[in-house]
Amino acid sequence: MPAALVDELNRGLARAFKRTPERWISLLGRDAVALALPI
């Protein structure tokens, strides 16, 4: 993927996570950790 696209996705995810960390954690749980590890 183009670096600019990756950066934009990361910014969007960071904003969403800051807004609703509890929701992310409750919805994704260990899946979020598994997805984040390879990044």
mmCIF file of N, CA and C in Angstrom, residues 17-32:
data_model
loop_
_atom_site.group_PDB
_atom_site.id
_atom_site.type_symbol
_atom_site.label_atom_id
_atom_site.label_comp_id
_atom_site.label_asym_id
_atom_site.label_seq_id
_atom_site.Cartn_x
_atom_site.Cartn_y
_atom_site.Cartn_z
ATOM 1 N N PHE A 17 -9.820 5.476 18.129
ATOM 2 C CA PHE A 17 -9.454 4.814 19.380
ATOM 3 C C PHE A 17 -9.475 5.800 20.539
ATOM 4 N N LYS A 18 -9.010 7.029 20.299
ATOM 5 C CA LYS A 18 -9.009 8.034 21.363
ATOM 6 C C LYS A 18 -10.432 8.362 21.791
ATOM 7 N N ARG A 19 -11.354 8.331 20.820
ATOM 8 C CA ARG A 19 -12.737 8.681 21.136
ATOM 9 C C ARG A 19 -13.439 7.576 21.919
ATOM 10 N N THR A 20 -13.201 6.325 21.534
ATOM 11 C CA THR A 20 -13.971 5.234 22.144
ATOM 12 C C THR A 20 -13.100 4.018 22.449
ATOM 13 N N PRO A 21 -12.088 4.174 23.299
ATOM 14 C CA PRO A 21 -11.208 3.033 23.596
ATOM 15 C C PRO A 21 -11.971 1.867 24.219
ATOM 16 N N GLU A 22 -12.944 2.174 25.093
ATOM 17 C CA GLU A 22 -13.685 1.088 25.734
ATOM 18 C C GLU A 22 -14.457 0.285 24.706
ATOM 19 N N ARG A 23 -15.048 0.983 23.726
ATOM 20 C CA ARG A 23 -15.818 0.279 22.704
ATOM 21 C C ARG A 23 -14.907 -0.607 21.870
ATOM 22 N N TRP A 24 -13.757 -0.061 21.470
ATOM 23 C CA TRP A 24 -12.809 -0.858 20.680
ATOM 24 C C TRP A 24 -12.402 -2.109 21.447
ATOM 25 N N ILE A 25 -12.077 -1.925 22.722
ATOM 26 C CA ILE A 25 -11.586 -3.049 23.517
ATOM 27 C C ILE A 25 -12.677 -4.096 23.682
ATOM 28 N N SER A 26 -13.902 -3.639 23.957
ATOM 29 C CA SER A 26 -14.979 -4.600 24.190
ATOM 30 C C SER A 26 -15.360 -5.324 22.902
ATOM 31 N N LEU A 27 -15.315 -4.614 21.771
ATOM 32 C CA LEU A 27 -15.704 -5.232 20.503
ATOM 33 C C LEU A 27 -14.633 -6.178 19.979
ATOM 34 N N LEU A 28 -13.378 -5.769 20.067
ATOM 35 C CA LEU A 28 -12.314 -6.504 19.391
ATOM 36 C C LEU A 28 -11.522 -7.419 20.316
ATOM 37 N N GLY A 29 -11.331 -6.979 21.541
ATOM 38 C CA GLY A 29 -10.623 -7.802 22.514
ATOM 39 C C GLY A 29 -9.276 -8.272 21.998
ATOM 40 N N ARG A 30 -9.049 -9.582 22.087
ATOM 41 C CA ARG A 30 -7.751 -10.134 21.683
ATOM 42 C C ARG A 30 -7.520 -10.014 20.185
ATOM 43 N N ASP A 31 -8.600 -9.929 19.392
ATOM 44 C CA ASP A 31 -8.428 -9.776 17.948
ATOM 45 C C ASP A 31 -7.660 -8.498 17.639
ATOM 46 N N ALA A 32 -7.939 -7.424 18.377
ATOM 47 C CA ALA A 32 -7.243 -6.159 18.152
ATOM 48 C C ALA A 32 -5.748 -6.326 18.413
#
